[in-house]
CSV table of C-alpha atoms in Angstrom, one decimal:
chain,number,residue,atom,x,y,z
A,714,UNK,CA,-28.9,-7.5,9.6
A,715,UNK,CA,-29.4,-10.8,7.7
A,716,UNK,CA,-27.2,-13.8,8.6
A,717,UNK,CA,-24.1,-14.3,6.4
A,718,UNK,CA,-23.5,-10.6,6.2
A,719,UNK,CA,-19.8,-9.2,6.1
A,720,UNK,CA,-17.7,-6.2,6.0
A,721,UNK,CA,-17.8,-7.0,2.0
A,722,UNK,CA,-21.4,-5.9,2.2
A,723,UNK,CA,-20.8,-2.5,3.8
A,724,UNK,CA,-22.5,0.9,2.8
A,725,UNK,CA,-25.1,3.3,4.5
A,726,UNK,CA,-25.3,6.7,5.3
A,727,UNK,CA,-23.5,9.1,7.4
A,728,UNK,CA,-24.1,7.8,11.8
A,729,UNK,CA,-23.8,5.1,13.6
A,730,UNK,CA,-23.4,2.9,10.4
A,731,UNK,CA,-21.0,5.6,8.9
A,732,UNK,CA,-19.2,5.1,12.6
A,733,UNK,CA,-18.9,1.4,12.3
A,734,UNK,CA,-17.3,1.6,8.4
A,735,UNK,CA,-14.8,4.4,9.7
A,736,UNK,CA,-14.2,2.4,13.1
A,737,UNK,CA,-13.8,-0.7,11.3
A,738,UNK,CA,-11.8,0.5,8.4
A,739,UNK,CA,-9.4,2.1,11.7
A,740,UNK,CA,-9.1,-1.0,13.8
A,741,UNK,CA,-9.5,-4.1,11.9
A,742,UNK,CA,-6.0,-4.7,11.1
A,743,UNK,CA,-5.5,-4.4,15.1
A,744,UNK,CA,-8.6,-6.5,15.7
A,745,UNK,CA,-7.6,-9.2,13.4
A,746,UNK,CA,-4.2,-9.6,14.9
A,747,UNK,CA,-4.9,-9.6,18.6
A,748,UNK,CA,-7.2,-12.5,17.4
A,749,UNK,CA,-5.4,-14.4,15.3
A,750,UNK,CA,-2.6,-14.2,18.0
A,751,UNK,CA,-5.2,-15.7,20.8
A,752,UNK,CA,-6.9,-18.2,18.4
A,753,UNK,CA,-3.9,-19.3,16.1
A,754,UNK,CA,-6.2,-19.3,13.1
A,755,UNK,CA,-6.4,-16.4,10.8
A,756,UNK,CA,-9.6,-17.9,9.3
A,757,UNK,CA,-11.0,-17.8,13.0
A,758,UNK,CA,-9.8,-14.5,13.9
A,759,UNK,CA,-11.3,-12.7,10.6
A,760,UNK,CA,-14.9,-14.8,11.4
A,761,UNK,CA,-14.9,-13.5,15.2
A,762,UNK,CA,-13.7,-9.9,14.0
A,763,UNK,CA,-17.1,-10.2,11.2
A,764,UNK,CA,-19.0,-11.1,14.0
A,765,UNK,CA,-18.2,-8.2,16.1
A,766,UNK,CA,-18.5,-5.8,13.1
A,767,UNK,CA,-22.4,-7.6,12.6
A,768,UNK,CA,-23.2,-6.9,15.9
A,769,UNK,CA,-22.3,-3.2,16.0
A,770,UNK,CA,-24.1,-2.5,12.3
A,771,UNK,CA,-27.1,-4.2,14.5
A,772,UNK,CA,-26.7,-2.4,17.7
A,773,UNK,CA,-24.8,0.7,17.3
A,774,UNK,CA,-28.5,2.3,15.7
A,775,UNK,CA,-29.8,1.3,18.8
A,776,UNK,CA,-28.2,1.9,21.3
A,777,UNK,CA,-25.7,4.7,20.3
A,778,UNK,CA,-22.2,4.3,19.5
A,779,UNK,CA,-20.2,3.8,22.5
A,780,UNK,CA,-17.5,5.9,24.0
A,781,UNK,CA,-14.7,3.6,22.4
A,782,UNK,CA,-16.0,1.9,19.3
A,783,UNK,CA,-12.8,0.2,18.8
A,784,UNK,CA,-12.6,-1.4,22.2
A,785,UNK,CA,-15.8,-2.3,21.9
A,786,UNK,CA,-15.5,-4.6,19.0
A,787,UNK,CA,-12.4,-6.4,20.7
A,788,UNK,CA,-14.4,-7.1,23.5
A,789,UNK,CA,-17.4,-7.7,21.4
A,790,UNK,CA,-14.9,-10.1,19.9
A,791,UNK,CA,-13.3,-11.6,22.7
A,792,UNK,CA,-16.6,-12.9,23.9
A,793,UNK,CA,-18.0,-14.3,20.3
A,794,UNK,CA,-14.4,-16.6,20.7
A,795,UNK,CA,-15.2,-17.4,24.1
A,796,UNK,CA,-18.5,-18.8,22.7
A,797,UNK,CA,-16.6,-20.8,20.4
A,798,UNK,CA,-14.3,-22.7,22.1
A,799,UNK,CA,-16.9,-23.1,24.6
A,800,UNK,CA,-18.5,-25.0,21.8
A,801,UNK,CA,-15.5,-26.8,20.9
A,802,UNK,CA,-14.7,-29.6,24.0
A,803,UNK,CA,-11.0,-30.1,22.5
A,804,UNK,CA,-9.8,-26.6,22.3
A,805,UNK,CA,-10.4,-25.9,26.6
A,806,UNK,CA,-7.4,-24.3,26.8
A,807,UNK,CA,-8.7,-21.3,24.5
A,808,UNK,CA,-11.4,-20.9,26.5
A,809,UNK,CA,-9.6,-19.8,29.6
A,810,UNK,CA,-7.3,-18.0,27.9
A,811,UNK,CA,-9.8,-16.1,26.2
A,812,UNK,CA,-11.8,-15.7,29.7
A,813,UNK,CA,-8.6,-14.3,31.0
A,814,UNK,CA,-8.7,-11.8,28.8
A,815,UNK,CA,-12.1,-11.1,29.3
A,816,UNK,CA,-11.6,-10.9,33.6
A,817,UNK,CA,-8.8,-8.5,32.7
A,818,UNK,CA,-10.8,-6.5,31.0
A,819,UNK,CA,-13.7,-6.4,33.6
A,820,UNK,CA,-16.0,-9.4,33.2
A,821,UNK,CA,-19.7,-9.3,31.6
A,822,UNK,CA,-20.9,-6.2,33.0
A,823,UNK,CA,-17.7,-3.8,33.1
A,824,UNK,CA,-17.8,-1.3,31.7
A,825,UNK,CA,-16.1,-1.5,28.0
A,826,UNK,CA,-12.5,-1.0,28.6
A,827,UNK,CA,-9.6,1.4,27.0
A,828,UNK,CA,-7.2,0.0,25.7
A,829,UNK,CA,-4.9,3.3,25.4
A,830,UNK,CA,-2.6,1.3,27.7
A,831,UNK,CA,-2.3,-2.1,25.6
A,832,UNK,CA,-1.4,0.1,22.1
A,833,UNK,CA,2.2,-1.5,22.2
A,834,UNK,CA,0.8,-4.7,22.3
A,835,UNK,CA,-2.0,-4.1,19.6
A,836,UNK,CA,0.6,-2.5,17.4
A,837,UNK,CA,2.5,-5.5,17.9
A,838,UNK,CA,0.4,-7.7,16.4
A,839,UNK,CA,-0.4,-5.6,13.5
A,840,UNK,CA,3.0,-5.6,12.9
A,841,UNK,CA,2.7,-9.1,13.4
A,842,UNK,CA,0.0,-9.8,10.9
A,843,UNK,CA,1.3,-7.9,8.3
A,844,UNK,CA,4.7,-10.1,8.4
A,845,UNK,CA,2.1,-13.2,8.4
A,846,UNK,CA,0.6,-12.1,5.0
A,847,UNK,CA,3.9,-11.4,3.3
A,848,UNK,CA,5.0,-15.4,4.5
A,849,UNK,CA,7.0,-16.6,1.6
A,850,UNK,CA,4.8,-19.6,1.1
A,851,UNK,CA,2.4,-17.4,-0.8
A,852,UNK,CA,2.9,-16.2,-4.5
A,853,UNK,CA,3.2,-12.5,-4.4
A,854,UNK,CA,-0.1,-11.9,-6.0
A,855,UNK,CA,-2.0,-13.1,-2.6
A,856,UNK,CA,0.4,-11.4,-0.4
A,857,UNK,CA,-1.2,-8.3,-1.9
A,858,UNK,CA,-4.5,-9.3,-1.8
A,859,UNK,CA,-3.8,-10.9,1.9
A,860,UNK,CA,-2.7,-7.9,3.1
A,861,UNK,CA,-5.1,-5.5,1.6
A,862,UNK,CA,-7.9,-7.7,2.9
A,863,UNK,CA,-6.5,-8.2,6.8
A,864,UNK,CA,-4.5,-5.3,7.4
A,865,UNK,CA,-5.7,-2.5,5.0
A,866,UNK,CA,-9.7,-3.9,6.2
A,867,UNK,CA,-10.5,-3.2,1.8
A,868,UNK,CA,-13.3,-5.5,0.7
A,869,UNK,CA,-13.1,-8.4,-1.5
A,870,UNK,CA,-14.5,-6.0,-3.9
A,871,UNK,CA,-12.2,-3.6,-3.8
A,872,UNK,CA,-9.4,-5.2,-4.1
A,873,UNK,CA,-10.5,-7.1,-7.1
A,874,UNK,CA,-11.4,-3.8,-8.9
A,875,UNK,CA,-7.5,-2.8,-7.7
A,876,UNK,CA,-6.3,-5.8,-9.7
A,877,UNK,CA,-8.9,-5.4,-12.6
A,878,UNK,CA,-9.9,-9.2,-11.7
A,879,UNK,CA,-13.3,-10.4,-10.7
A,880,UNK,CA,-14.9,-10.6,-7.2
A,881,UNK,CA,-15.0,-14.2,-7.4
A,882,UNK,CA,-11.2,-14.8,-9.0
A,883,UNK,CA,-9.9,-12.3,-5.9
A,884,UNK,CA,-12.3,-14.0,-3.1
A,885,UNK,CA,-10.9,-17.7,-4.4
A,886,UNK,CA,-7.6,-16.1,-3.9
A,887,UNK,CA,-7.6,-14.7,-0.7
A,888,UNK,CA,-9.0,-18.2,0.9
A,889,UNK,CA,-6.7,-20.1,-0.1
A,890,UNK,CA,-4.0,-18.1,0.7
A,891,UNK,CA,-5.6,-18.4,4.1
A,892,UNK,CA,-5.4,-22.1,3.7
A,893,UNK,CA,-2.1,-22.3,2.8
A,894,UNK,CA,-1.4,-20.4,6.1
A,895,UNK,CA,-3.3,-22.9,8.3
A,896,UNK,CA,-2.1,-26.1,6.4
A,897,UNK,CA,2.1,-24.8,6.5
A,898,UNK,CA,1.0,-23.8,10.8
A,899,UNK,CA,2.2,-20.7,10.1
A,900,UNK,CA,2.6,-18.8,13.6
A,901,UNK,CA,2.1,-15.2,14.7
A,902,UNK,CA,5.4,-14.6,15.6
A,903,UNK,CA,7.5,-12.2,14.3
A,904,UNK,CA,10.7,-13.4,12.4
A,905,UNK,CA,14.2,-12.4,13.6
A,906,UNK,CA,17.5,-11.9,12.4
A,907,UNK,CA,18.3,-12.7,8.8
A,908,UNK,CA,14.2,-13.7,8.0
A,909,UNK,CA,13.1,-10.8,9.5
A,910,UNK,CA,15.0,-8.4,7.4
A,911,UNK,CA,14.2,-10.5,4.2
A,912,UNK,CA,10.4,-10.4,5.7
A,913,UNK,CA,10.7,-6.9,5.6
A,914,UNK,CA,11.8,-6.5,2.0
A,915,UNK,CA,8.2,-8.4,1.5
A,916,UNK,CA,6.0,-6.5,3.5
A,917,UNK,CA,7.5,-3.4,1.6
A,918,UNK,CA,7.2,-4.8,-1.6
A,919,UNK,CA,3.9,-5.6,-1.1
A,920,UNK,CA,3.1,-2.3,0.1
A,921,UNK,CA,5.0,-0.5,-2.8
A,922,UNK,CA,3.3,-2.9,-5.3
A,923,UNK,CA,-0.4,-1.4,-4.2
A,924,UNK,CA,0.7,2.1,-4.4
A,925,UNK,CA,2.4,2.1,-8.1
A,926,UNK,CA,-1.3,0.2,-9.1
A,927,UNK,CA,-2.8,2.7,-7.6
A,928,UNK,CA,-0.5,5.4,-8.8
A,929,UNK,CA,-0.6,4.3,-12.4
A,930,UNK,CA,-2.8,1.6,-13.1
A,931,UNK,CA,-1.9,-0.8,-16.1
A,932,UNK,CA,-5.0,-1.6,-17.3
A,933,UNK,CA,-8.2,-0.2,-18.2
A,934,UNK,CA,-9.6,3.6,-18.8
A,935,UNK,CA,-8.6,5.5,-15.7
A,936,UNK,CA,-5.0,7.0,-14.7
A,937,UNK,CA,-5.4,6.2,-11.4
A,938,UNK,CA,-6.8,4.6,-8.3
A,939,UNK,CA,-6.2,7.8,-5.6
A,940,UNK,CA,-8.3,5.2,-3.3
A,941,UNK,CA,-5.4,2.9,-3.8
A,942,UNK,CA,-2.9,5.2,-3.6
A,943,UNK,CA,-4.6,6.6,-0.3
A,944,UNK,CA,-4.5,3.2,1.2
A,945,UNK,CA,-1.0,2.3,0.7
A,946,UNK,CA,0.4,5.5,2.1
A,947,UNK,CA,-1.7,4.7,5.1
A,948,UNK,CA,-0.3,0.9,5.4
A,949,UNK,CA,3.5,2.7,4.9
A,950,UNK,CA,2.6,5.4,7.9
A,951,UNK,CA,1.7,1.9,9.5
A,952,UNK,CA,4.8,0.2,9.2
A,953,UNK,CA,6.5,3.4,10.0
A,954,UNK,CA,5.5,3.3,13.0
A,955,UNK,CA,6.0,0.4,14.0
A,956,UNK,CA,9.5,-0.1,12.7
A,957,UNK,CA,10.7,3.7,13.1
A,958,UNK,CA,14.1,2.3,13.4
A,959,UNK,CA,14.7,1.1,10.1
A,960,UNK,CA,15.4,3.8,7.4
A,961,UNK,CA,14.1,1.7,4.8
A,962,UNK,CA,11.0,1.9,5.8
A,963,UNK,CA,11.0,5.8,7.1
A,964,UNK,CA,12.3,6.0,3.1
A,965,UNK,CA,9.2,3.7,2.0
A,966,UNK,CA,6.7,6.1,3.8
A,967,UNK,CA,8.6,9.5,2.5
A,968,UNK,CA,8.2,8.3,-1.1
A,969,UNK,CA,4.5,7.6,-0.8
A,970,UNK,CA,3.8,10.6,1.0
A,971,UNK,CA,5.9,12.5,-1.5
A,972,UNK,CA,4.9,10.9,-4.7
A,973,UNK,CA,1.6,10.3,-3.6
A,974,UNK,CA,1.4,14.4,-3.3
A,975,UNK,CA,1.2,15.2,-6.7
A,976,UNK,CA,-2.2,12.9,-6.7
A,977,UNK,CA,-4.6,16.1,-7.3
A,978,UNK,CA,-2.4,17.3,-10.3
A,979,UNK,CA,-1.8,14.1,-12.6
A,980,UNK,CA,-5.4,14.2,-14.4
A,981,UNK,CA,-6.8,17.8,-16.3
A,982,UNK,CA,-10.3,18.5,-15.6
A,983,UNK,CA,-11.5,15.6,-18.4
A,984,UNK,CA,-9.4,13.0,-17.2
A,985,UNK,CA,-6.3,13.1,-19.6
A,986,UNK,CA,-2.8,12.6,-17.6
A,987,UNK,CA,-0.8,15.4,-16.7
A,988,UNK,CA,3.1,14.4,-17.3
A,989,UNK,CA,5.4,16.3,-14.4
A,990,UNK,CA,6.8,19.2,-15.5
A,991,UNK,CA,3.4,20.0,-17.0
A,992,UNK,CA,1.6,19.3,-13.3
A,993,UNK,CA,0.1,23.1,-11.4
A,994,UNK,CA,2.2,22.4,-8.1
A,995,UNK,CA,0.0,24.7,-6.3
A,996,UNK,CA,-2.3,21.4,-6.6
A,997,UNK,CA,0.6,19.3,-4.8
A,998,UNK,CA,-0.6,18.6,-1.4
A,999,UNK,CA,1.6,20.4,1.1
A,1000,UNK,CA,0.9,18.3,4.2
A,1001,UNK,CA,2.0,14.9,2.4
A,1002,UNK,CA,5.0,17.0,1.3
A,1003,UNK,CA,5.9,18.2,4.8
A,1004,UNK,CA,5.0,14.5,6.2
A,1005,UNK,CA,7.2,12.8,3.4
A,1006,UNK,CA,9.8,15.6,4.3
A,1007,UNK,CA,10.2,14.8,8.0
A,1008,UNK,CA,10.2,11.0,7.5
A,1009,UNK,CA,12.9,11.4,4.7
A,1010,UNK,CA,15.0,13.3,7.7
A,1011,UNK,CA,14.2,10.8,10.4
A,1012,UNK,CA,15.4,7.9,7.8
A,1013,UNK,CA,18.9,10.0,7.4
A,1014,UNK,CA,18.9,10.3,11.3
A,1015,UNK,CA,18.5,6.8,11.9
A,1016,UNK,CA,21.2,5.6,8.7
A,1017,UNK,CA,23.4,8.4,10.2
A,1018,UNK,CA,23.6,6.1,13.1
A,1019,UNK,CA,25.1,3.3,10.5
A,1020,UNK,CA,21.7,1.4,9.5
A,1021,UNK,CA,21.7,1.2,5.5
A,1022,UNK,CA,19.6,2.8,3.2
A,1023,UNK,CA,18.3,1.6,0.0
A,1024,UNK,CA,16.0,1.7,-3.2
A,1025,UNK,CA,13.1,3.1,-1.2
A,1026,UNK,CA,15.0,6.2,1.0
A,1027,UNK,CA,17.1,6.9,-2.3
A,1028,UNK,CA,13.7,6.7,-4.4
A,1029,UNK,CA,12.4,9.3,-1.4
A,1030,UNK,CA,15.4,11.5,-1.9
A,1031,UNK,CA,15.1,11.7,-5.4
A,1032,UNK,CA,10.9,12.4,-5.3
A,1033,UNK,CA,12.3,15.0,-2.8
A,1034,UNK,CA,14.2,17.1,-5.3
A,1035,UNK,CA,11.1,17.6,-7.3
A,1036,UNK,CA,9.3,18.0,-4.5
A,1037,UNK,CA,11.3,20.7,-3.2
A,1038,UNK,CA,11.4,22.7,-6.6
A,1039,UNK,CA,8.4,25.2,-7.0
A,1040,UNK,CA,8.7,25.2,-10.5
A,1041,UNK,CA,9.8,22.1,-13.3
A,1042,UNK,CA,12.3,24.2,-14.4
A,1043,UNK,CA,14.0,24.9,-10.8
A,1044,UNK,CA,14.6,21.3,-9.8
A,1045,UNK,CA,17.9,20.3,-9.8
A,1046,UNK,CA,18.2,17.7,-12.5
A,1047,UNK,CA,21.5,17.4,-11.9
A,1048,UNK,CA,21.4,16.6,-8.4
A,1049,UNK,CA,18.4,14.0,-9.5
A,1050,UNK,CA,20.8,12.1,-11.9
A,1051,UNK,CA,23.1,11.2,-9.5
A,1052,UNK,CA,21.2,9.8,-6.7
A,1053,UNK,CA,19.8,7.9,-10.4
A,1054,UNK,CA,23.5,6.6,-10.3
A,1055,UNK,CA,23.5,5.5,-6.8
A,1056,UNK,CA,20.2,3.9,-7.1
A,1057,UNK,CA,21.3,2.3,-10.0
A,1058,UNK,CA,24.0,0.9,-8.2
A,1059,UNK,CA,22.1,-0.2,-5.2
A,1060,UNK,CA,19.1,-1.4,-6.8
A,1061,UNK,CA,19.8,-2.1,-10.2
A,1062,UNK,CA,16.8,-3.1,-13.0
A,1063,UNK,CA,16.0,-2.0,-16.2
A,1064,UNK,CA,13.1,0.4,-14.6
A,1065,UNK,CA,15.7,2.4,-12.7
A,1066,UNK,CA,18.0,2.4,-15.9
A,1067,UNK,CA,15.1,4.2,-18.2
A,1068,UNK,CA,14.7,6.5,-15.6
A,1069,UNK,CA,17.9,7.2,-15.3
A,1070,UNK,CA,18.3,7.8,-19.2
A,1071,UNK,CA,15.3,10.4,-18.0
A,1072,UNK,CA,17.6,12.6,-15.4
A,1073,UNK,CA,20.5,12.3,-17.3
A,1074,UNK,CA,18.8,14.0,-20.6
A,1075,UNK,CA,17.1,16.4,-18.2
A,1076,UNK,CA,20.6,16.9,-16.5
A,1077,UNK,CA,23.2,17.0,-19.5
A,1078,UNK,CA,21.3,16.6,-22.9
A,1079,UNK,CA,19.5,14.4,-24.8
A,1080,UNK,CA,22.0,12.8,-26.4
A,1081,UNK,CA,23.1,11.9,-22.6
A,1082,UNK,CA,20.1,10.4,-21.9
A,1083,UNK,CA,19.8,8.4,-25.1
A,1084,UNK,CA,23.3,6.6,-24.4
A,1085,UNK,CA,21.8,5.4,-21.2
A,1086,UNK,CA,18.6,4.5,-22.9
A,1087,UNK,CA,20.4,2.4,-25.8
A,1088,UNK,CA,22.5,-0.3,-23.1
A,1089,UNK,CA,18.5,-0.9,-21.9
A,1090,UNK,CA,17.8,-4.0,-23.4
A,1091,UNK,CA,13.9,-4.3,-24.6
A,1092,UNK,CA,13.2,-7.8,-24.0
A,1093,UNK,CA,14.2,-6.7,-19.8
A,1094,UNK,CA,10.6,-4.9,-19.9
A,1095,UNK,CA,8.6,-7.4,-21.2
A,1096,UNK,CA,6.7,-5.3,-23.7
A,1097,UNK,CA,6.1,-2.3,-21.4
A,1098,UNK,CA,5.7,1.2,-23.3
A,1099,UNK,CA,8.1,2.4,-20.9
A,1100,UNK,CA,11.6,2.6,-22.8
A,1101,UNK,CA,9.5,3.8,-26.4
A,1102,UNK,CA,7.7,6.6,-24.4
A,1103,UNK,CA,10.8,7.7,-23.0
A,1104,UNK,CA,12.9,7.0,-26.2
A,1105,UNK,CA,9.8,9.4,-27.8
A,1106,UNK,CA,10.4,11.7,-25.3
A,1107,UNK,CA,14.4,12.3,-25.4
A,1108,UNK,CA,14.3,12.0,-29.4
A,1109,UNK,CA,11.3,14.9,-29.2
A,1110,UNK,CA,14.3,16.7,-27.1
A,1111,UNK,CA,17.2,16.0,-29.5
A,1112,UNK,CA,14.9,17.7,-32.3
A,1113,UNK,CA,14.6,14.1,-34.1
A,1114,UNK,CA,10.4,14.7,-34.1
A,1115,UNK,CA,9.9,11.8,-37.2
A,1116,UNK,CA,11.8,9.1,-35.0
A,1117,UNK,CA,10.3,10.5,-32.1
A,1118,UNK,CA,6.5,9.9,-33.6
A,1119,UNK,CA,7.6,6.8,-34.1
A,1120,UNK,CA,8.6,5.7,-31.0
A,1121,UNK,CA,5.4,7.4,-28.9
A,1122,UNK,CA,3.1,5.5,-31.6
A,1123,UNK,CA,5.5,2.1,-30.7
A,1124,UNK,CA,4.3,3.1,-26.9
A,1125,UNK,CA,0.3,3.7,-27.5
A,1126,UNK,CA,0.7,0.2,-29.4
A,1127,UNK,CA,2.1,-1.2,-26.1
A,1128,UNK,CA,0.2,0.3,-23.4
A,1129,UNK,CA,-3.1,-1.2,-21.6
A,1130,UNK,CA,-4.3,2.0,-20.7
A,1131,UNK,CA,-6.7,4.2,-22.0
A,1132,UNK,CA,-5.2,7.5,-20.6
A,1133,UNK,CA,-1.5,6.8,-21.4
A,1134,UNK,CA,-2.7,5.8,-24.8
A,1135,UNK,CA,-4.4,8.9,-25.4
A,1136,UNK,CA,-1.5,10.8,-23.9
A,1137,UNK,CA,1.3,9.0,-26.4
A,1138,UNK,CA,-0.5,9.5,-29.5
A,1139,UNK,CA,-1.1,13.4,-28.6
A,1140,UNK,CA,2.6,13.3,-28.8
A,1141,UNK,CA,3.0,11.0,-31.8
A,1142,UNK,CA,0.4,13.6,-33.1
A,1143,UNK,CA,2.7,16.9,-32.4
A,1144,UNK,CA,6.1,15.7,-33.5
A,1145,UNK,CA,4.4,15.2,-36.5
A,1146,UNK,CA,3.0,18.3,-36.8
A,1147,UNK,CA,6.5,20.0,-36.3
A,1148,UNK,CA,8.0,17.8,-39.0
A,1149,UNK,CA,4.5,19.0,-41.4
């Protein structure tokens, strides 16, 4: 393995190097916040954590993957940070309390140890870590990245191709949101009261942020990112596990799972995007539907018990309705339009409002779902082909197919994607065509 190699650079084949990738892509989150909370230095941590995953791509051919792969590395770990301080006369005190760890755990020539009986504490500190990328002295753009890199273990690569920026651009941005980190001396501690519920509202942002990219991505030729999409719903099972007793964030993972369903019927076999009520829901995937299901009940459990609920378990309730109905035309789209209300009231935002205007013409008529549409003001979407794609689509409804055209071509004018474009000039194309 040549010197300077990191987890940026992995790829190979299915065994022991296919082990370390799935391993690594498993436990780094966990890895990277036991060592951050030993060394204090998030920079540190992610070097040791590199230096682990280098010396199992070396020796894991060799010598066979061991029995736990993921205790291995944090030993593997533990040791390279031993050899650090060791190295470093002014930090002794790290030293011993990374040799602690290390007599715990059985000394040089124990046998690797499992950890099956530390998982609270691990999961504590990826809980931990994932409030320390979403600190507030970051701009929301490298909480994302942050977070992708350290607790979703994605590759500088990847994320850029996430954010359609370059490897370099994304790589410049994640270091120096680790530098901002060190230089504020940021601890790994999680926040309480007040901060920790604002904290929260971050680390789900952040998390929700990733999935809509990867849902339905702004810029460029493809529809999606399922990768992204994939990863997100992952970091939300996360969090739900590690916070089961806030409803919010039960409601966060029952939207992913839930939305994040439908993944396999939103493009036709040549890539063009597949609105809802054209989707085959045979294709919707059943298990993310039964998971999204039982966290959507264990978020009204806990909010029974008189924690609130907001945008993200009303969001989940409302993906529920569709995701209950067999058919587009058996969902309730009454039933949809007023948990739109509610959300509107909890969570208000032009967004909400246009998809309101959606229910409500689904639910009562199009000349409902126009009125809602109209109090939208434009200039609150900053030039989003949102409102005309949905003002093409009610119009379309209300019979109006010359207005209608022109609001769809309004949209393909706006958009920044290939396969939305496509999709809204199709329309343009067949209100026109009624109207001929």
């Amino acid at each position: 393995m040549p010197a300077g190699t990191t987890y940026d650079d992995l790829s190979g084949p299915p065994g022991p190097t296919g082990a370390v990738i799935a391993t690594w892509r498993a436990e780094s989150a966990r890895l990277v916040g036991a060592l951050t909370r030993m060394t204090r230095d998030v920079d540190l941590a992610e070097d040791l954590a590199q230096d682990a995953l280098v010396a199992a791509l070396e020796q894991w051919p060799v010598s066979g993957i061991p029995d736990n792969p993921s205790a291995w590395l944090m030993t593997t770990a533990k040791r390279r940070g031993v050899d650090h301080f060791r190295r470093a006369e002014t930090l002794r005190r790290k030293v011993a309390e990374l040799e602690h760890d290390l007599e715990r755990d059985g000394g040089e020539e124990a046998p690797v140890p499992d950890l099956d009986d530390q998982v609270d504490h691990i999961e504590d500190d990826v809980l931990r870590l994932m409030f320390l990328s979403c600190h507030p002295s970051l701009s929301p753009e490298s909480r994302a990245a942050l977070t992708l890199r350290l607790v979703g273990g994605l590759t500088t690569a990847e994320i850029a191709r996430a954010f359609l920026t370059s490897e370099a651009t994304m790589g410049q941005r994640i270091s120096r949101a680790k530098k901002t980190l060190t230089a504020a001396r940021v601890e790994l501690e999680l926040p309480t009261g007040e901060e920790r519920v604002a904290r929260l509202d971050d680390v789900m942002a952040v998390v929700y942020l990733t999935f809509n990219e990867g849902y339905t991505v702004t810029m460029g030729d493809g529809w999606m990112r399922p990768d992204l999409v994939a990863e997100a719903t992952r970091l939300a099972r996360m969090l739900a596990d590690l916070a089961p007793e806030e409803p919010e964030v039960l409601g966060l993972q029952a939207l992913l799972e839930l939305q994040g369903s439908r993944t396999a019927a939103r493009l036709s076999p040549d890539g063009t995007p597949v609105l809802l009520e054209e989707q085959d829901r045979s294709l919707w995937d059943q298990l993310a539907i039964r998971r999204g299901l039982a966290a959507l009940r264990a978020a009204s459990h806990v909010a029974a018990g008189g924690r609130p609920v907001g945008r993200y378990f009303l969001q989940a309730s409302i993906a529920a309705q569709h995701a209950r109905a067999a058919r587009a035309e058996d969902t309730d789209w009454a039933g949809v339009a007023a948990l739109y209300d509610i959300l509107g009231q909890a969570a208000p935002g032009p967004v909400v409002e246009v998809n309101r205007a959606v229910a409500h013409g689904r639910a009562h008529g199009a000349a409902a779902g126009l009125a809602v549409l109209d109090a939208v003001a434009p200039a609150a979407l900053g030039g989003s082909p949102l409102l005309p794609s949905v003002r093409g689509d009610l119009l379309e409804r209300a019979g109006r197919h010359a207005e209608a055209a022109s609001a769809f071509d309004e949209a393909a004018a706006l958009t920044r994607n290939e396969g939305e474009r496509r999709v809204l000039l199709r329309r343009a194309e067949e209100c026109r065509g009624v109207d001929g």
